[in-house]
Short mmCIF file of C-alpha atoms in Angstrom, two decimals:
data_model
loop_
_atom_site.label_atom_id
_atom_site.label_comp_id
_atom_site.label_asym_id
_atom_site.label_seq_id
_atom_site.Cartn_x
_atom_site.Cartn_y
_atom_site.Cartn_z
CA MET A 196 11.19 6.20 -36.05
CA THR A 197 8.11 8.27 -35.36
CA ILE A 198 4.68 7.07 -34.30
CA LYS A 199 3.09 9.95 -36.19
CA GLY A 200 0.34 8.51 -38.34
CA ARG A 201 1.43 4.94 -37.61
CA ALA A 202 -1.52 4.02 -35.38
CA TYR A 203 -5.15 4.95 -34.77
CA ILE A 204 -7.45 4.74 -31.78
CA ALA A 205 -10.28 2.67 -33.20
CA GLY A 206 -12.12 1.72 -30.04
CA ALA A 207 -12.82 3.56 -26.81
CA TYR A 208 -15.19 2.59 -24.03
CA GLU A 209 -15.87 3.95 -20.57
CA HIS A 210 -17.64 1.52 -18.27
CA PRO A 211 -20.83 3.21 -17.04
CA THR A 212 -20.60 1.87 -13.48
CA ARG A 213 -19.41 4.09 -10.67
CA LYS A 214 -20.02 1.55 -7.92
CA ALA A 215 -19.63 -2.16 -8.54
CA PRO A 216 -19.60 -4.19 -5.31
CA ASP A 217 -21.13 -7.11 -7.22
CA LYS A 218 -18.36 -7.41 -9.82
CA SER A 219 -14.75 -8.56 -9.67
CA VAL A 220 -11.94 -6.34 -10.94
CA ALA A 221 -11.09 -8.83 -13.70
CA GLN A 222 -14.73 -8.86 -14.74
CA ILE A 223 -14.82 -5.06 -15.08
CA HIS A 224 -11.63 -5.22 -17.19
CA ALA A 225 -13.36 -7.75 -19.44
CA GLU A 226 -16.59 -5.77 -19.67
CA ALA A 227 -14.59 -2.71 -20.68
CA ALA A 228 -12.78 -4.78 -23.31
CA ILE A 229 -16.12 -5.98 -24.71
CA GLY A 230 -17.29 -2.39 -24.91
CA ALA A 231 -14.20 -1.19 -26.77
CA LEU A 232 -14.35 -4.09 -29.25
CA ALA A 233 -18.02 -3.38 -29.96
CA ASP A 234 -17.23 0.33 -30.36
CA ALA A 235 -14.52 -0.43 -32.91
CA GLY A 236 -16.36 -3.22 -34.70
CA LEU A 237 -13.61 -5.71 -33.90
CA SER A 238 -13.69 -9.09 -32.15
CA LYS A 239 -11.62 -10.87 -29.53
CA ALA A 240 -9.80 -12.88 -32.19
CA ASP A 241 -8.49 -9.66 -33.75
CA VAL A 242 -6.59 -8.67 -30.60
CA ASP A 243 -2.88 -9.50 -30.88
CA GLY A 244 -1.47 -7.09 -28.29
CA TYR A 245 -2.45 -6.45 -24.67
CA PHE A 246 -1.55 -3.63 -22.29
CA CYS A 247 -2.42 -3.13 -18.64
CA ALA A 248 -0.96 -1.55 -15.51
CA GLY A 249 -0.95 -2.01 -11.75
CA ASP A 250 -4.74 -2.05 -11.41
CA ALA A 251 -4.86 -5.37 -13.31
CA PRO A 252 -4.96 -8.33 -10.93
CA GLY A 253 -2.05 -10.75 -11.12
CA MET A 254 1.53 -10.51 -12.33
CA GLY A 255 1.78 -7.91 -15.07
CA PRO A 256 -0.43 -8.94 -17.99
CA LEU A 257 -0.40 -12.68 -17.22
CA SER A 258 -3.64 -13.11 -15.28
CA MET A 259 -5.69 -10.79 -17.47
CA VAL A 260 -4.47 -12.29 -20.75
CA ASP A 261 -5.39 -15.68 -19.32
CA TYR A 262 -8.77 -14.50 -17.95
CA LEU A 263 -9.65 -13.02 -21.33
CA ASN A 264 -8.06 -16.05 -23.02
CA LEU A 265 -6.28 -13.89 -25.56
CA ARG A 266 -3.67 -15.13 -28.00
CA VAL A 267 -1.30 -12.16 -28.18
CA LYS A 268 2.19 -11.60 -29.50
CA HIS A 269 2.95 -8.38 -27.69
CA VAL A 270 2.36 -7.41 -24.04
CA ASP A 271 3.33 -4.41 -21.92
CA ALA A 272 2.46 -3.77 -18.27
CA THR A 273 4.40 -0.58 -17.68
CA ASP A 274 2.98 1.07 -14.58
CA ILE A 275 3.30 4.80 -14.05
CA GLY A 276 0.10 5.08 -12.03
CA GLY A 277 -2.87 6.88 -13.52
CA SER A 278 -0.88 8.06 -16.52
CA SER A 279 -0.03 4.49 -17.59
CA TYR A 280 -2.80 4.20 -20.18
CA LEU A 281 -1.65 7.24 -22.15
CA LEU A 282 1.83 5.74 -22.19
CA HIS A 283 0.28 2.44 -23.31
CA VAL A 284 -1.27 4.15 -26.32
CA SER A 285 2.16 5.44 -27.26
CA HIS A 286 3.85 2.09 -26.67
CA ALA A 287 1.12 0.31 -28.62
CA ALA A 288 1.73 2.68 -31.54
CA GLN A 289 5.45 1.94 -31.33
CA ALA A 290 4.77 -1.80 -31.34
CA ILE A 291 2.40 -1.44 -34.32
CA ALA A 292 4.91 0.69 -36.20
CA ALA A 293 7.55 -1.97 -35.56
CA GLY A 294 5.23 -4.71 -36.82
CA LYS A 295 4.95 -6.43 -33.45
CA CYS A 296 1.15 -6.32 -33.31
CA THR A 297 -1.78 -4.80 -35.20
CA VAL A 298 -4.65 -4.56 -32.69
CA ALA A 299 -3.63 -3.56 -29.18
CA LEU A 300 -6.13 -3.76 -26.34
CA ILE A 301 -5.59 -1.54 -23.26
CA THR A 302 -7.77 -2.08 -20.19
CA LEU A 303 -8.18 -0.49 -16.78
CA ALA A 304 -10.56 -1.35 -13.93
CA GLY A 305 -10.85 -1.05 -10.20
CA ARG A 306 -13.20 -0.78 -7.26
CA PRO A 307 -11.69 1.74 -4.85
CA ARG A 308 -15.14 3.08 -3.91
CA SER A 309 -16.46 -0.34 -2.91
CA GLU A 310 -13.21 -1.11 -1.13
CA GLY A 311 -13.24 2.11 0.89
CA SER A 312 -10.12 3.68 -0.58
CA SER A 313 -9.40 7.32 0.19
CA GLY A 314 -6.72 9.77 -0.78
CA THR A 315 -6.51 10.91 2.83
CA GLN A 316 -4.99 7.68 4.14
CA PRO A 317 -1.21 7.26 4.10
CA ARG A 318 -0.12 4.29 2.00
CA ALA A 319 2.89 2.24 3.00
CA GLY A 320 3.76 1.17 -0.49
CA ASN A 321 6.26 -1.62 -0.89
CA LEU A 322 8.79 -1.75 1.92
CA THR A 323 11.49 -2.72 -0.56
CA GLN A 324 11.05 0.60 -2.37
CA PRO A 325 14.14 2.65 -1.54
CA ASP A 326 12.02 5.71 -0.73
CA THR A 327 9.36 4.18 1.53
CA GLN A 328 11.32 4.42 4.78
CA TRP A 329 11.95 8.12 4.15
CA GLU A 330 8.30 8.95 3.50
CA TYR A 331 5.82 6.58 5.10
CA PRO A 332 6.62 7.67 8.69
CA TYR A 333 5.60 11.21 7.74
CA GLY A 334 2.07 10.38 6.66
CA VAL A 335 2.35 10.94 2.91
CA ALA A 336 -1.19 10.38 1.74
CA VAL A 337 -2.24 11.29 -1.79
CA VAL A 338 -3.89 14.62 -1.14
CA ASN A 339 -1.16 16.17 1.02
CA ALA A 340 1.52 15.35 -1.53
CA TYR A 341 -0.41 17.42 -4.09
CA ALA A 342 -1.30 20.06 -1.51
CA MET A 343 2.38 20.88 -0.94
CA CYS A 344 2.71 21.62 -4.66
CA ALA A 345 -0.25 23.98 -4.46
CA MET A 346 1.18 25.67 -1.39
CA ARG A 347 4.52 26.31 -3.08
CA HIS A 348 2.84 27.45 -6.30
CA MET A 349 0.83 29.98 -4.32
CA TYR A 350 4.00 31.17 -2.57
CA GLU A 351 6.02 31.61 -5.75
CA TYR A 352 3.34 32.85 -8.15
CA GLY A 353 0.51 34.26 -6.07
CA THR A 354 -1.92 31.58 -7.23
CA THR A 355 -5.13 31.68 -5.21
CA SER A 356 -7.71 29.17 -3.96
CA GLU A 357 -10.30 31.07 -6.02
CA GLN A 358 -8.32 30.41 -9.19
CA LEU A 359 -7.97 26.71 -8.35
CA ALA A 360 -11.70 26.56 -7.66
CA TRP A 361 -12.44 27.69 -11.23
CA ILE A 362 -11.08 24.34 -12.43
CA LYS A 363 -13.72 22.47 -10.42
CA VAL A 364 -16.38 24.93 -11.55
CA ALA A 365 -15.53 24.23 -15.20
CA ALA A 366 -15.60 20.46 -14.65
CA SER A 367 -18.99 20.71 -12.98
CA HIS A 368 -20.40 22.72 -15.89
CA HIS A 369 -19.47 19.78 -18.13
CA ALA A 370 -20.57 17.02 -15.73
CA GLN A 371 -24.14 18.34 -15.58
CA HIS A 372 -24.61 16.93 -19.09
CA ASN A 373 -23.13 13.48 -18.33
CA PRO A 374 -25.77 11.09 -16.95
CA HIS A 375 -23.03 8.76 -15.66
CA ALA A 376 -21.12 11.46 -13.75
CA MET A 377 -20.90 11.05 -9.98
CA LEU A 378 -21.22 14.78 -9.30
CA ARG A 379 -23.68 16.48 -11.67
CA ASP A 380 -24.48 19.64 -9.74
CA VAL A 381 -22.95 22.84 -11.09
CA VAL A 382 -20.83 24.42 -8.36
CA THR A 383 -19.49 27.93 -7.87
CA VAL A 384 -16.15 29.24 -6.69
CA ALA A 385 -17.83 30.01 -3.36
CA ASP A 386 -19.04 26.40 -3.09
CA VAL A 387 -15.49 25.10 -3.54
CA LEU A 388 -14.06 27.49 -0.96
CA ALA A 389 -16.85 26.63 1.49
CA SER A 390 -16.20 22.90 1.26
CA PRO A 391 -14.17 21.41 4.15
CA MET A 392 -10.41 21.82 4.09
CA VAL A 393 -8.79 18.42 3.53
CA ALA A 394 -5.10 19.30 3.33
CA ASP A 395 -4.17 22.99 3.12
CA PRO A 396 -4.81 24.57 0.67
CA LEU A 397 -6.95 21.88 -0.98
CA HIS A 398 -10.63 21.71 -0.10
CA ARG A 399 -12.88 18.73 -0.55
CA LEU A 400 -14.10 20.08 -3.88
CA ASP A 401 -10.50 20.52 -5.09
CA CYS A 402 -10.29 16.70 -5.07
CA CYS A 403 -11.43 14.13 -7.63
CA VAL A 404 -14.11 11.56 -6.94
CA VAL A 405 -13.39 8.01 -5.78
CA SER A 406 -15.20 5.70 -8.18
CA ASP A 407 -15.38 2.09 -9.22
CA GLY A 408 -15.26 1.49 -12.94
CA GLY A 409 -13.05 0.90 -15.89
CA GLY A 410 -12.29 1.62 -19.47
CA ALA A 411 -10.65 0.19 -22.55
CA LEU A 412 -8.98 1.37 -25.73
CA LEU A 413 -8.05 -0.28 -29.01
CA VAL A 414 -5.01 1.03 -30.84
CA VAL A 415 -4.78 -0.37 -34.34
CA ALA A 416 -2.67 -0.29 -37.48
CA PRO A 417 -3.72 2.27 -40.17
CA GLU A 418 -5.03 -0.31 -42.63
CA ILE A 419 -7.27 -1.80 -39.95
CA ALA A 420 -8.57 1.60 -38.85
CA ARG A 421 -9.49 2.42 -42.44
CA SER A 422 -11.41 -0.85 -42.78
CA LEU A 423 -13.69 0.04 -39.87
CA PRO A 424 -16.86 2.16 -40.02
CA ARG A 425 -15.75 4.59 -37.28
CA PRO A 426 -14.37 8.14 -37.63
CA LEU A 427 -10.58 8.03 -37.84
CA VAL A 428 -8.63 9.22 -34.78
CA LYS A 429 -4.96 9.28 -35.63
CA LEU A 430 -2.14 9.43 -33.13
CA ILE A 431 0.37 12.07 -34.21
CA GLY A 432 2.54 12.72 -31.17
CA ALA A 433 3.46 11.22 -27.82
CA GLY A 434 5.84 11.98 -25.00
CA GLU A 435 6.62 10.49 -21.63
CA ALA A 436 8.70 11.38 -18.59
CA THR A 437 9.07 10.69 -14.91
CA LYS A 438 9.97 13.19 -12.23
CA GLY A 439 10.94 12.70 -8.60
CA GLN A 440 12.79 14.53 -5.88
CA LEU A 441 15.86 15.11 -8.04
CA GLY A 442 18.35 13.92 -5.43
CA GLY A 443 17.13 16.58 -3.02
CA ASP A 444 16.90 19.45 -5.53
CA VAL A 445 13.15 19.37 -4.93
CA ASP A 446 11.08 21.69 -7.12
CA LEU A 447 7.34 21.34 -6.60
CA THR A 448 6.38 24.07 -9.03
CA PHE A 449 6.52 21.96 -12.18
CA SER A 450 5.53 18.47 -13.31
CA GLY A 451 6.96 15.98 -15.76
CA ALA A 452 4.67 17.55 -18.36
CA ARG A 453 7.44 20.10 -18.83
CA TRP A 454 9.46 17.27 -20.39
CA SER A 455 6.80 14.99 -21.95
CA GLY A 456 4.81 17.82 -23.54
CA PRO A 457 7.50 19.26 -25.84
CA ILE A 458 8.39 15.76 -27.07
CA ALA A 459 4.77 15.17 -28.09
CA PHE A 460 4.32 18.60 -29.66
CA ALA A 461 7.56 18.27 -31.64
CA GLU A 462 6.56 14.87 -32.97
CA ALA A 463 3.09 16.11 -33.92
CA GLY A 464 4.44 19.30 -35.46
CA VAL A 465 1.83 21.43 -33.71
CA THR A 466 1.79 23.95 -30.86
CA PRO A 467 -0.48 24.38 -27.83
CA ALA A 468 -2.31 27.17 -29.66
CA ASP A 469 -3.42 24.64 -32.30
CA ILE A 470 -5.19 22.35 -29.80
CA ASN A 471 -9.01 22.44 -29.99
CA TYR A 472 -9.69 20.28 -26.94
CA ALA A 473 -7.58 19.09 -24.01
CA SER A 474 -8.06 16.24 -21.56
CA ILE A 475 -5.93 17.21 -18.57
CA TYR A 476 -5.42 14.86 -15.64
CA ASP A 477 -7.45 16.17 -12.75
CA SER A 478 -6.75 14.21 -9.60
CA PHE A 479 -6.83 17.63 -7.91
CA THR A 480 -7.34 21.15 -9.19
CA ILE A 481 -3.64 21.96 -8.73
CA THR A 482 -2.72 19.03 -11.01
CA VAL A 483 -4.60 20.69 -13.87
CA LEU A 484 -3.13 24.12 -13.27
CA MET A 485 0.47 22.92 -13.23
CA GLN A 486 0.06 20.69 -16.27
CA LEU A 487 -1.50 23.50 -18.31
CA GLU A 488 1.56 25.64 -17.57
CA ASP A 489 4.03 22.83 -18.20
CA LEU A 490 2.39 21.85 -21.49
CA GLY A 491 2.71 25.45 -22.68
CA PHE A 492 -0.93 26.52 -22.73
CA CYS A 493 0.22 29.50 -20.67
CA ALA A 494 3.45 30.74 -19.13
CA LYS A 495 4.77 29.26 -15.88
CA GLY A 496 3.08 31.00 -13.00
CA GLN A 497 0.16 32.22 -15.13
CA GLY A 498 -1.97 29.11 -14.66
CA GLY A 499 -4.19 30.73 -12.09
CA ARG A 500 -5.04 33.59 -14.39
CA PHE A 501 -5.48 31.18 -17.30
CA VAL A 502 -8.08 28.95 -15.64
CA ALA A 503 -10.11 31.74 -14.04
CA ASP A 504 -13.42 33.12 -15.27
CA GLY A 505 -14.52 29.98 -17.07
CA ASN A 506 -11.68 29.75 -19.56
CA LEU A 507 -11.84 25.92 -19.43
CA ILE A 508 -15.62 25.70 -19.99
CA ALA A 509 -16.75 24.42 -23.39
CA GLY A 510 -18.53 27.14 -25.35
CA VAL A 511 -17.32 29.80 -22.92
CA GLY A 512 -13.54 29.70 -22.64
CA LYS A 513 -10.58 29.39 -24.96
CA LEU A 514 -9.54 25.88 -23.93
CA PRO A 515 -12.40 23.43 -23.32
CA PHE A 516 -11.09 20.69 -21.02
CA ASN A 517 -12.45 17.42 -19.60
CA THR A 518 -15.87 17.77 -21.17
CA ASP A 519 -17.05 14.52 -19.56
CA GLY A 520 -16.68 16.16 -16.14
CA GLY A 521 -13.24 14.61 -15.66
CA GLY A 522 -11.97 12.99 -12.53
CA LEU A 523 -13.15 15.99 -10.55
CA CYS A 524 -16.83 15.27 -11.24
CA ASN A 525 -17.37 12.28 -13.51
CA ASN A 526 -15.15 9.29 -12.87
CA HIS A 527 -11.73 8.31 -11.56
CA PRO A 528 -11.86 4.51 -11.92
CA ALA A 529 -9.29 2.54 -9.91
CA ASN A 530 -7.96 5.90 -8.64
CA ARG A 531 -6.39 6.16 -12.09
CA GLY A 532 -7.84 8.69 -14.48
CA GLY A 533 -5.63 8.23 -17.53
CA ILE A 534 -7.84 6.09 -19.68
CA THR A 535 -10.88 8.34 -19.34
CA LYS A 536 -8.71 11.22 -20.54
CA VAL A 537 -8.08 9.42 -23.82
CA ILE A 538 -11.70 8.26 -24.12
CA GLU A 539 -13.15 11.79 -23.92
CA ALA A 540 -10.55 13.09 -26.38
CA VAL A 541 -11.63 10.36 -28.82
CA ARG A 542 -15.29 11.33 -28.31
CA GLN A 543 -14.46 14.95 -29.09
CA LEU A 544 -12.49 14.10 -32.24
CA ARG A 545 -15.28 11.83 -33.46
CA GLY A 546 -17.88 14.49 -32.73
CA GLU A 547 -19.51 12.12 -30.24
CA ALA A 548 -19.24 14.19 -27.07
CA HIS A 549 -22.47 15.46 -25.50
CA PRO A 550 -23.86 18.16 -27.83
CA ALA A 551 -23.77 20.71 -25.00
CA VAL A 552 -20.00 20.31 -24.67
CA GLN A 553 -18.96 19.16 -28.14
CA VAL A 554 -16.23 21.42 -29.53
CA ALA A 555 -17.18 22.56 -33.03
CA ASN A 556 -14.87 21.21 -35.74
CA CYS A 557 -12.66 19.48 -33.20
CA GLY A 558 -9.71 18.40 -35.29
CA LEU A 559 -6.83 18.32 -32.83
CA ALA A 560 -6.90 17.08 -29.24
CA LEU A 561 -4.38 16.59 -26.49
CA ALA A 562 -4.59 14.17 -23.56
CA HIS A 563 -2.17 14.31 -20.69
CA GLY A 564 -1.76 12.27 -17.52
CA THR A 565 0.10 12.54 -14.24
CA GLY A 566 0.36 9.27 -12.32
CA GLY A 567 1.73 8.60 -8.87
CA LEU A 568 2.20 11.56 -6.56
CA LEU A 569 2.91 15.00 -7.97
CA GLY A 570 4.74 15.96 -4.77
CA THR A 571 7.05 12.94 -4.48
CA ARG A 572 7.47 11.04 -7.75
CA HIS A 573 5.19 10.75 -10.74
CA GLY A 574 4.91 9.67 -14.34
CA SER A 575 3.81 11.99 -17.13
CA ALA A 576 2.44 11.00 -20.51
CA THR A 577 1.22 13.25 -23.31
CA LEU A 578 -0.72 12.25 -26.43
CA ILE A 579 -1.72 14.38 -29.40
CA MET A 580 -4.44 13.05 -31.65
CA GLU A 581 -5.95 14.27 -34.90
CA ARG A 582 -9.25 13.70 -36.63
CA GLU A 583 -8.51 12.43 -40.14
CA MET B 289 12.92 14.36 21.85
CA ALA B 290 9.67 16.01 20.89
CA GLU B 291 6.30 14.59 21.79
CA VAL B 292 3.55 14.22 19.21
CA SER B 293 0.36 12.32 19.76
CA ARG B 294 0.15 10.85 16.27
CA ILE B 295 1.64 7.37 16.12
CA ILE B 296 4.62 7.54 13.76
CA PRO B 297 5.02 4.35 11.72
CA ALA B 298 8.48 2.87 12.15
CA PRO B 299 10.89 3.29 9.26
CA THR B 300 12.29 0.00 8.00
CA PRO B 301 16.08 0.28 7.74
CA ASP B 302 17.86 -1.67 5.02
CA ALA B 303 21.52 -2.39 4.33
CA GLU B 304 21.98 1.03 2.74
CA SER B 305 20.31 3.03 5.51
CA ALA B 306 21.14 1.06 8.67
CA ALA B 307 23.91 3.48 9.71
CA PHE B 308 21.57 6.47 9.37
CA TRP B 309 18.95 4.95 11.62
CA ALA B 310 21.58 3.69 14.09
CA ALA B 311 22.90 7.26 14.35
CA ALA B 312 19.36 8.56 14.74
CA SER B 313 18.87 6.17 17.64
CA GLU B 314 21.83 7.93 19.27
CA GLY B 315 20.35 11.36 18.54
CA ARG B 316 22.70 12.14 15.66
CA PHE B 317 21.34 13.48 12.34
CA THR B 318 23.53 12.57 9.38
CA LEU B 319 23.56 13.22 5.64
CA ARG B 320 25.13 11.31 2.81
CA ARG B 321 27.74 13.29 0.92
CA CYS B 322 29.64 12.50 -2.28
CA ARG B 323 33.41 13.04 -2.36
CA ALA B 324 33.49 13.01 -6.16
CA CYS B 325 31.09 15.93 -6.71
CA ASP B 326 31.23 17.33 -3.17
CA ARG B 327 27.46 17.47 -2.78
CA ALA B 328 25.09 16.19 -0.12
CA HIS B 329 21.87 14.57 -1.28
CA TRP B 330 18.55 13.30 0.09
CA TYR B 331 17.32 10.63 0.68
CA PRO B 332 20.64 8.99 1.58
CA ARG B 333 22.06 6.58 -1.00
CA ALA B 334 25.26 4.58 -1.44
CA ILE B 335 25.41 5.80 -5.04
CA CYS B 336 25.41 9.56 -5.59
CA PRO B 337 22.23 10.62 -7.44
CA PHE B 338 24.07 13.53 -9.06
CA CYS B 339 27.22 11.90 -10.47
CA MET B 340 26.73 8.14 -9.83
CA SER B 341 29.94 7.93 -7.87
CA ALA B 342 30.08 5.22 -5.21
CA ASP B 343 32.43 7.41 -3.17
CA THR B 344 29.79 8.61 -0.71
CA HIS B 345 30.01 8.86 3.05
CA TRP B 346 28.04 9.88 6.14
CA VAL B 347 28.58 13.35 7.53
CA ALA B 348 27.15 15.08 10.59
CA ALA B 349 24.41 17.54 9.64
CA SER B 350 23.43 20.78 11.34
CA GLY B 351 19.73 20.01 11.61
CA ARG B 352 18.95 23.57 10.54
CA GLY B 353 16.79 24.47 7.59
CA VAL B 354 13.87 26.44 6.20
CA ILE B 355 10.38 25.34 5.21
CA TYR B 356 10.20 24.84 1.42
CA SER B 357 6.52 23.82 1.46
CA TYR B 358 4.04 22.22 3.83
CA SER B 359 0.44 21.11 4.19
CA VAL B 360 -1.61 20.51 7.31
CA MET B 361 -3.58 17.30 6.92
CA ARG B 362 -6.88 18.39 8.45
CA ARG B 363 -8.82 15.27 7.55
CA ALA B 364 -6.98 12.86 9.82
CA PRO B 365 -7.84 11.54 13.29
CA ILE B 366 -4.98 13.71 14.58
CA PRO B 367 -4.08 16.53 12.17
CA TYR B 368 -0.40 16.73 11.24
CA ALA B 369 1.84 18.90 9.11
CA ILE B 370 3.77 17.31 6.27
CA ALA B 371 6.55 19.43 4.81
CA TYR B 372 9.62 19.71 2.67
CA VAL B 373 12.49 21.37 4.54
CA THR B 374 15.56 22.68 2.73
CA LEU B 375 18.53 21.85 4.91
CA ALA B 376 21.40 24.28 5.49
CA GLU B 377 23.63 21.72 3.71
CA GLY B 378 21.56 21.99 0.52
CA PRO B 379 19.17 19.07 0.05
CA THR B 380 15.43 19.35 0.58
CA MET B 381 13.85 16.52 2.57
CA LEU B 382 10.33 15.30 3.23
CA THR B 383 9.43 15.53 6.90
CA ASN B 384 6.86 16.68 9.46
CA LEU B 385 6.62 19.94 11.35
CA VAL B 386 5.92 19.49 15.06
CA ASP B 387 5.69 21.48 18.30
CA CYS B 388 4.02 24.37 16.52
CA ASP B 389 0.76 26.21 15.87
CA PHE B 390 -0.29 24.81 12.48
CA ASP B 391 -2.08 28.03 11.63
CA ARG B 392 1.12 30.07 11.96
CA LEU B 393 3.37 28.00 9.71
CA ALA B 394 4.89 29.73 6.68
CA ILE B 395 7.13 28.88 3.78
CA GLY B 396 10.58 30.33 4.41
CA GLN B 397 10.35 29.92 8.18
CA SER B 398 13.53 28.69 9.91
CA VAL B 399 13.29 25.28 11.54
CA ALA B 400 15.46 23.02 13.66
CA LEU B 401 15.63 19.26 13.91
CA VAL B 402 13.92 17.19 16.57
CA PHE B 403 13.91 13.42 16.70
CA VAL B 404 10.45 11.95 17.27
CA PRO B 405 9.92 8.40 18.53
CA SER B 406 8.42 5.95 16.07
CA ASP B 407 6.18 3.00 16.75
CA GLY B 408 8.74 0.32 17.59
CA GLY B 409 11.55 1.61 15.39
CA PRO B 410 14.28 4.23 15.41
CA PRO B 411 13.31 7.88 15.97
CA VAL B 412 12.62 9.89 12.82
CA PRO B 413 13.92 13.37 12.01
CA MET B 414 11.28 16.09 12.15
CA PHE B 415 11.49 19.86 12.51
CA ARG B 416 10.07 22.65 14.62
CA PRO B 417 10.02 26.36 13.89
CA VAL B 418 12.69 28.47 15.60
CA VAL B 419 12.28 32.16 16.36
#
């Protein structure tokens, strides 16, 4: 069974808040759901499937389904960190194709900014995790786990800090047009290199923002999508993978995108050269560079050359990416950027991105997420969507 | 044992790892090796991650290796160097680099094991560059 053409993304909503000390996490989930339903032209009673991940308060989907008082016949709370929501789109399409539901709601929300979260603080994780005792004593934070990937990539392929900086530069060129973006100032390569070193070789401006916020998506059956007044965004390919330390055969130079990407491209029947717009998970600049290579937008080791000189800037380069400003400049709600990746891809396919960054005749878009820690273990999820 | 000023959180041994941490408390660094596929792995498991055999056992390890990658965490109250070290026996393990000038670390550098005290638990294996 394929999900190609079996489901559409009919609603997409990014909560405009970036700091919400006066709201609860459940409330932000609900506000995002309201936004997505209004965007699609659907109502609460239409929802018969619900998806959430580890940012949702309570056990799996139970508390949020109860808070929203939904009557659903399909739930899924698979958590692969920030990439969960791309996987949820795929799983929702599978459920729709199998007749298990017809309108699937996916929500994300969190308040890491109000709660003082930072990617520089080691996290203990769950002590019952088999890996925690082998990692927590060593101060695995978020940023240094990605930094080791960058360090090895530089060693093997000659990638430079200047090349990584171009990724932030491109994101900032897009964020200047987004009134909700946290960082709207256009920055230069020199600005990135002059920002304080956080974990070698990643500077402060190589890192994403920490923001409160949320988002929601509605994945619906084809007949429902066609009954709605919105442009049709069809799901045509999806892939997922997880990657860890491989029993000790550690290889930090590639991500799970090497495995999830080809699955999605094969299902969609398209190639990287066909993609008009790409949302690429940007927790850090190195995340983007490695995913671009692993997804096949350039050869392994050529990512640095590929991203340099504005190649990711809309209207300038060959592959416009993260035209909302991405996690690097706009928003990284709940420390999980997956849902905003799908939302901006939907905007592009509908022709509803900011005019300054809208890709002309955007017919084919890719969204990809990396969740967890690139340098220890992470989830990867790839989606390919088409304007119909 | 090496001295570092950062407080090292104590590892929390479980039924599968108790023997490793007990050996570490005696200053012995061990690896888990599989008799079925004749490979050592990391982190240590009862079940071999390569072939799923349960025929695994503890072996003494050399404590020698090379730096596979590293990063100096500058934005911490006390900067520290996280690293992956590829052991002479094959597996690559997450660790810290200590007793060194952080600005002179390099991938490919040879390192040797040191046990570093943890905060109320067994000592943890770390590495320092050797010339």
